Coordinates of C-alpha atoms in Angstrom, one line a residue:
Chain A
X191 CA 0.0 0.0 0.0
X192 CA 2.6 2.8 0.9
X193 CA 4.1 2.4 -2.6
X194 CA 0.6 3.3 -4.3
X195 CA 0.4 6.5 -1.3
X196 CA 3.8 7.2 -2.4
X197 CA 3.3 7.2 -6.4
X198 CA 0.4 9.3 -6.2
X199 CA 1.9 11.6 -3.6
X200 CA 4.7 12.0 -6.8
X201 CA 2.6 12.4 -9.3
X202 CA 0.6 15.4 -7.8
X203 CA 3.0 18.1 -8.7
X204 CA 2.3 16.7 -12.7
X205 CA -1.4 17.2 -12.4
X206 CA -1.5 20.3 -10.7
X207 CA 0.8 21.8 -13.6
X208 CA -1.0 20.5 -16.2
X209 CA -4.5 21.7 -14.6
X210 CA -3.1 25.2 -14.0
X211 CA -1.3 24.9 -18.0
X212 CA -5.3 24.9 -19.1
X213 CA -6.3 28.0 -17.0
X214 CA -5.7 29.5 -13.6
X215 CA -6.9 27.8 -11.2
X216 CA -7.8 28.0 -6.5
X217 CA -6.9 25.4 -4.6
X218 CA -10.3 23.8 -4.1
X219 CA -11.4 23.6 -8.0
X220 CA -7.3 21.5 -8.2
X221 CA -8.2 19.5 -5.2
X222 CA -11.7 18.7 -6.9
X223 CA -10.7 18.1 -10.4
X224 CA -7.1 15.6 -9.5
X225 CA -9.6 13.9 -6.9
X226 CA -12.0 13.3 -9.6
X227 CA -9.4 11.1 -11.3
X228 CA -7.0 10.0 -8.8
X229 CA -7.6 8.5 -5.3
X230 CA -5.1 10.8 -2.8
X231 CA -6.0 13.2 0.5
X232 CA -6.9 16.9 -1.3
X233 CA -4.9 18.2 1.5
X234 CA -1.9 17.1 0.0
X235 CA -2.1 19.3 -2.9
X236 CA -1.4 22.6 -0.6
X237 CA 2.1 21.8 0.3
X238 CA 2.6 20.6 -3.4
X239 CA 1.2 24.5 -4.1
X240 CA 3.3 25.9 -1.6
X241 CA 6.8 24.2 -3.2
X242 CA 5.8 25.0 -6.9
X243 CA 5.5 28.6 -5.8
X244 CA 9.0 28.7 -3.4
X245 CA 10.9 27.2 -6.9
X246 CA 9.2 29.8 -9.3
X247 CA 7.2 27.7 -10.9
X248 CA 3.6 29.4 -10.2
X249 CA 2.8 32.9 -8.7
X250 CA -0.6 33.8 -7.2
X251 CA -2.8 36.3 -6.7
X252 CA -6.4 36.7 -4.8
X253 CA -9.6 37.4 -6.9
X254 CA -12.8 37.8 -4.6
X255 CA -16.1 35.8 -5.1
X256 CA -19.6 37.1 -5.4
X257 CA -20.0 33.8 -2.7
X258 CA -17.5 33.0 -0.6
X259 CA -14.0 33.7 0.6
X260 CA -12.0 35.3 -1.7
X261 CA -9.8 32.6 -4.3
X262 CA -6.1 32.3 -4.3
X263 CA -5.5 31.7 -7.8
X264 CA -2.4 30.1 -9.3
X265 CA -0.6 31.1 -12.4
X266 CA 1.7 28.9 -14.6
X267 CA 5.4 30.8 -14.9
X268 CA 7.8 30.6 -18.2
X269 CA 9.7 28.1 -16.0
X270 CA 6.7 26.4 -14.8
X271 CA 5.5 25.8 -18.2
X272 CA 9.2 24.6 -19.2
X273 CA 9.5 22.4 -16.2
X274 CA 6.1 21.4 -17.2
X275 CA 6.9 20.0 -20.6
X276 CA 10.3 18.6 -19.0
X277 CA 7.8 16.9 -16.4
X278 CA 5.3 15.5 -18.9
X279 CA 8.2 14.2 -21.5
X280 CA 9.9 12.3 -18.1
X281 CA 6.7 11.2 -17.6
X282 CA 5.8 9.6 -20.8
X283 CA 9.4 7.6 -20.7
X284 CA 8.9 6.5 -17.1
X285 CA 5.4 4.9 -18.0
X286 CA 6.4 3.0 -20.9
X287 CA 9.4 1.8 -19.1
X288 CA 8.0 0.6 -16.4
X289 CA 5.5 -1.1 -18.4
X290 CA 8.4 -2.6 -20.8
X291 CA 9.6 -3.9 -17.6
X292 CA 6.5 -5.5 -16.1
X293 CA 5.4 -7.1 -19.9
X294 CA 8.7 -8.2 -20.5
X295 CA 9.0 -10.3 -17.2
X296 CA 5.3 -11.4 -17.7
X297 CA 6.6 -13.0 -21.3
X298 CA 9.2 -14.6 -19.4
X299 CA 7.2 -16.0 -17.0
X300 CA 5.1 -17.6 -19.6
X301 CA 7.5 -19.0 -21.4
X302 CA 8.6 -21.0 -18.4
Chain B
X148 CA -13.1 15.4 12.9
X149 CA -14.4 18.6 12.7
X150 CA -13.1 21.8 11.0
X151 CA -11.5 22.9 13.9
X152 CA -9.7 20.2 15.2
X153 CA -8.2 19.7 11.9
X154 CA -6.7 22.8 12.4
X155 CA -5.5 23.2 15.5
X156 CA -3.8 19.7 14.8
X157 CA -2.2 21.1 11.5
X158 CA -1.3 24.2 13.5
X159 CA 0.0 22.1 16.1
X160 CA 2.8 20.0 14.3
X161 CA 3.4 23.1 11.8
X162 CA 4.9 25.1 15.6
X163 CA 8.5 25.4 13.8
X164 CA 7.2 26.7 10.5
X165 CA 7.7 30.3 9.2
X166 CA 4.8 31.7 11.3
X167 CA 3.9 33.9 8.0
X168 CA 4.2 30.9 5.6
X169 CA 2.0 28.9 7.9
X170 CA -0.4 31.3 8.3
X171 CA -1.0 31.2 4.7
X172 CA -1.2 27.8 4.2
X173 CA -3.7 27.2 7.0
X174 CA -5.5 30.4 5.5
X175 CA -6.2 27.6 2.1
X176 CA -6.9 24.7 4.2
X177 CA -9.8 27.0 6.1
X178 CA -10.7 28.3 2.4
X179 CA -10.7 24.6 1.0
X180 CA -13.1 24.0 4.1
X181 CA -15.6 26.8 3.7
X182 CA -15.7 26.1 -0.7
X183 CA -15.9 22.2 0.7
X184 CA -19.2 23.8 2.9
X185 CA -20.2 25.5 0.6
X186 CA -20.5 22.6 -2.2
X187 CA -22.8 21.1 0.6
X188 CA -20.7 19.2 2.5
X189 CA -20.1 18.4 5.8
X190 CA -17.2 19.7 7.9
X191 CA -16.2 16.0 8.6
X192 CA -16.8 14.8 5.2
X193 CA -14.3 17.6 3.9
X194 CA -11.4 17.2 7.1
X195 CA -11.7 13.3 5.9
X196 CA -11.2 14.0 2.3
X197 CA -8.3 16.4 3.4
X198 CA -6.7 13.6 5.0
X199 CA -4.5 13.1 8.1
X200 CA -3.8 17.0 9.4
X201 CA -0.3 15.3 10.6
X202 CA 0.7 13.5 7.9
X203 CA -0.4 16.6 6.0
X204 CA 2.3 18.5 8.2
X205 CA 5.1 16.1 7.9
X206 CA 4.5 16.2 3.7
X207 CA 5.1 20.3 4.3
X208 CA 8.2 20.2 6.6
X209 CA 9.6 16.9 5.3
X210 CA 12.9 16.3 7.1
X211 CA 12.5 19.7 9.1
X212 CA 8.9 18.1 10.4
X213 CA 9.5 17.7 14.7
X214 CA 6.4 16.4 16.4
X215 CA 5.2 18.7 19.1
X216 CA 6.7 18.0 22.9
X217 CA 3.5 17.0 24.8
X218 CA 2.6 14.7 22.1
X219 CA 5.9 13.0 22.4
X220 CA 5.8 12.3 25.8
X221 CA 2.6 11.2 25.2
X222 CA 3.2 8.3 23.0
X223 CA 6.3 7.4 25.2
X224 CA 3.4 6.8 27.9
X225 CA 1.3 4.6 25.6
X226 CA 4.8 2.8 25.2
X227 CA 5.6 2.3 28.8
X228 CA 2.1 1.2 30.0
X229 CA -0.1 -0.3 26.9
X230 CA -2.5 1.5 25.7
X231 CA -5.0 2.4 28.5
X232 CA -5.6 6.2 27.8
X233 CA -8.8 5.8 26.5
X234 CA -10.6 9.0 25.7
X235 CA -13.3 8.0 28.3
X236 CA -10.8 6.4 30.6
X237 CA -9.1 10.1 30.7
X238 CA -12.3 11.7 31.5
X239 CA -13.0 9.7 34.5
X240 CA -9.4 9.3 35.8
X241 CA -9.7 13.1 35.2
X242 CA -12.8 13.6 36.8
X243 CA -11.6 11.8 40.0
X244 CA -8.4 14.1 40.4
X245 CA -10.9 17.0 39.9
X246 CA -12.6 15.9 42.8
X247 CA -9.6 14.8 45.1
X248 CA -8.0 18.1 44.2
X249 CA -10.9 19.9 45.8
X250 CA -10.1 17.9 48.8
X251 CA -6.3 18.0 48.7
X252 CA -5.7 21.7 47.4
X253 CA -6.7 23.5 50.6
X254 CA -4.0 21.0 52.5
X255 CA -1.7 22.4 50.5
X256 CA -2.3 25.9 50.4
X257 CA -2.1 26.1 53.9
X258 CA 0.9 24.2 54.0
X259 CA 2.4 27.1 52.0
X260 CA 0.7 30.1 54.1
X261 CA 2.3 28.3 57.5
X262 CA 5.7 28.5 55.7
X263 CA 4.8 31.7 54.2
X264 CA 4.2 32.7 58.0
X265 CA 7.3 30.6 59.2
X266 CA 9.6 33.0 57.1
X267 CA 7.7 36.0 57.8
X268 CA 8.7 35.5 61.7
X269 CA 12.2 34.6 60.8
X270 CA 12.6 37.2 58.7
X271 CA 11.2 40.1 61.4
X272 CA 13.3 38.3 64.2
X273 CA 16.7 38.9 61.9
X274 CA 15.5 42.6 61.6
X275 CA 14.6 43.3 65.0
X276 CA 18.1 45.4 65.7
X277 CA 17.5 47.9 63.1
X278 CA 13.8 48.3 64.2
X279 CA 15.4 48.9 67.6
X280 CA 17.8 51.5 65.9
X281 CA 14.6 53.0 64.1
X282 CA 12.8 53.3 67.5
X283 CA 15.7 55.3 69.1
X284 CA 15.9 57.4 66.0
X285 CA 12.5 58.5 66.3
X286 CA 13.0 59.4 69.7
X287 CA 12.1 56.0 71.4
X288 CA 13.3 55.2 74.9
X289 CA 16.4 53.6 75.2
X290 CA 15.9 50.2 77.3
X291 CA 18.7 47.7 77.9
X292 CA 16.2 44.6 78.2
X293 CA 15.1 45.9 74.5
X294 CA 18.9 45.6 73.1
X295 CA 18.7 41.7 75.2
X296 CA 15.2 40.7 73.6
X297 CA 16.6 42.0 70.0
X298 CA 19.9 40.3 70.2
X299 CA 18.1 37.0 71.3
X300 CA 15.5 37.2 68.3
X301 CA 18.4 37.7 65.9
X302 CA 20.0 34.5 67.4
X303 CA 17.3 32.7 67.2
X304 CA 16.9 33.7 63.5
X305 CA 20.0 32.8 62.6
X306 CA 19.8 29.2 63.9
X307 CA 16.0 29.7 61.8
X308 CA 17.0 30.8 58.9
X309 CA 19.0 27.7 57.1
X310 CA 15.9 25.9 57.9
X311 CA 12.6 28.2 56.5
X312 CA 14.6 27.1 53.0
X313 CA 15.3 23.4 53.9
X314 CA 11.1 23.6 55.3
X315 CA 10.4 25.0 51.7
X316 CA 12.0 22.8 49.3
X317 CA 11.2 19.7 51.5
X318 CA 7.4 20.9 51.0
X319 CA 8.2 21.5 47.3
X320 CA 9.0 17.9 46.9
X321 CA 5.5 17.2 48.3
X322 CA 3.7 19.4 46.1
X323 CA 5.0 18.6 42.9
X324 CA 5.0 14.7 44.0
X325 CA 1.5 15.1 44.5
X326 CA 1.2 17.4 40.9
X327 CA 3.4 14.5 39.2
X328 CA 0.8 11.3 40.2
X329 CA -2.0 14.0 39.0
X330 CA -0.6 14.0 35.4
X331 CA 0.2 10.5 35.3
X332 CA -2.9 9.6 36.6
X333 CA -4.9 11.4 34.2
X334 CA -3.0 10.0 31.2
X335 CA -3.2 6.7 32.4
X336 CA 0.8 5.4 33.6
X337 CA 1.0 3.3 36.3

C-alpha cells in the first residue's frame, strides 16, 4: 500500500501543472478536479502548491467571489510551463518503461 | 473530525514553520473548508477528504517536520504502560483528580501560608536590631532589656533561617510529587 500513497503523492505536482497549463486555477477547484481522477488526501495538494511557488514555478494572486471567501488563484510561470513539458516528457518515458519492464518479465514467465 | 480540530492539529505539528508561511497555508486549508461547505458538505466529510492534518504537516516540513513536545511524551506513555488512555478512561481518571484536588488543594495551600508565616517570623526576628535603631531614632526610649530581647531574636533567626529554605524545598518535593501522580494519573501510567 505505501508504494501506491507514495506514487500518487509523486505524481501530484504533474497534475496540478498541467490543470493550472489549461487555465488559472484556486486550490479547491485542483483538489476537486485531480480527486475526480485520482484517489489521494486533497490536503496534499497545498504543500505541493506551496513548493511549486517557493521554486518559481507558479505565482498567485487573490480574486474575490460574489460567494464566498476570496480565491487564491495560481498562475503557470515561463519556468513552470518549461518544467512542465520537462515533467510530462519524463513522464511519458517512465510509463512505458515501467511497463516494458512489467510485460517483458510477464513474457518470461510464460515462457517457463 | 471537525473543522477545527483539523486545524488546531495542523497548527499544532506546523509550531517550527515560518509563522507567516503557515499562516498562509492554513488560510487555504480554512478556504478549502468553507468552498468544501459551501459545495454542501459536511465539515467531517471535507477534514476526511483532506486527509491526516499530521501526515499533512510532515508532507510540508519533510525532514525539518519535529512532532510537538507534549505529544511525544505522550506516545512514550502509551509505550511504557499499553495503551490504556482511553478517551473516556481520561475523562474519568480526570474527573476523579478533579474531585480529590478539591479535597487536597486547601492541604496544600495552607501548607504554603504556614511556611509563608514561618519566614515571615524569621525574617522580622533577623530585623529586629535595626527596628530597635529605628525606634531610638525616632526618639524612642532607650531600654537595655530591649537591646537583650533583640539580640536573642536575631539568634534565634540565625539558627532559623538555614531551615525556613530546607522547610520550603522539602514541602516542594511534596507538592510537585503530588502534581506529578496528578498527570500521570490522568494519562493513564501506572
Amino acid at each position: 500500500m505505501k508504494e501506491i500513497v507514495q506514487f500518487k503523492k509523486g505524481v501530484l505536482g504533474l497534475c496540478v501543472l498541467v490543470l493550472i497549463n489549461q487555465r488559472d486555477r484556486y486550490g479547491f477547484e485542483l483538489a476537486q478536479q485531480i480527486s475526480k481522477h485520482i484517489e489521494v488526501a486533497e490536503g496534499a495538494i497545498y504543500p505541493v502548491l506551496r513548493r511549486l511557488v517557493t521554486d518559481g514555478h507558479c505565482t498567485t494572486y487573490l480574486q474575490e467571489s460574489t460567494e464566498g471567501p476570496p480565491r487564491k488563484y495560481y498562475k503557470l510561470t515561463a519556468e513552470g510551463k518549461t518544467y512542465l513539458q520537462e515533467l510530462v516528457g519524463e513522464w511519458n518515458i517512465f510509463v512505458d518503461s515501467v511497463g516494458a519492464l512489467i510485460s517483458e518479465t510477464e513474457e518470461r514467465n510464460q515462457d517457463e | 473530525m471537525s473543522k477545527e480540530h483539523f486545524i488546531n492539529l495542523l497548527r499544532l505539528h506546523l509550531h517550527n514553520m515560518d509563522p507567516m508561511e503557515r499562516d498562509e497555508l492554513i488560510a487555504e486549508y480554512e478556504a478549502h473548508f468553507l468552498f468544501g461547505q459551501q459545495s454542501g458538505k459536511k465539515e467531517e466529510q471535507v477534514a476526511s477528504e483532506l486527509g491526516d492534518p499530521i501526515d499533512l504537516a510532515k508532507q510540508v516540513m519533510g525532514d525539518q517536520y519535529r512532532p510537538p513536545y507534549h505529544i511525544h511524551e505522550q506516545s512514550n506513555n502509551v509505550d511504557s504502560s499499553g495503551n490504556n488512555s482511553s478517551s473516556s478512561g481520561v475523562i474519568i481518571r480526570s474527573l476523579g483528580v478533579i474531585f480529590l484536588s478539591i479535597f487536597i488543594f486547601p492541604f496544600l495551600l495552607t501548607g504554603w501560608t504556614m511556611w509563608l508565616t514561618y519566614a515571615i517570623l524569621v525574617f522580622t526576628f533577623l530585623i529586629s536590631p535595626f527596628v530597635l535603631v529605628l525606634e531610638l531614632m525616632f526618639g524612642g526610649e532607650f531600654l537595655t532589656a530591649e537591646v537583650f530581647l533583640a539580640s536573642l531574636l536575631v539568634g534565634i533567626g540565625l539558627l532559623l533561617v538555614t531551615s525556613v529554605r530546607t522547610v520550603m524545598r522539602w514541602y516542594l518535593v511534596i507538592n510537585q510529587k503530588y502534581f506529578n501522580w496528578m498527570s500521570s494519573t490522568i494519562k493513564g501510567r501506572k
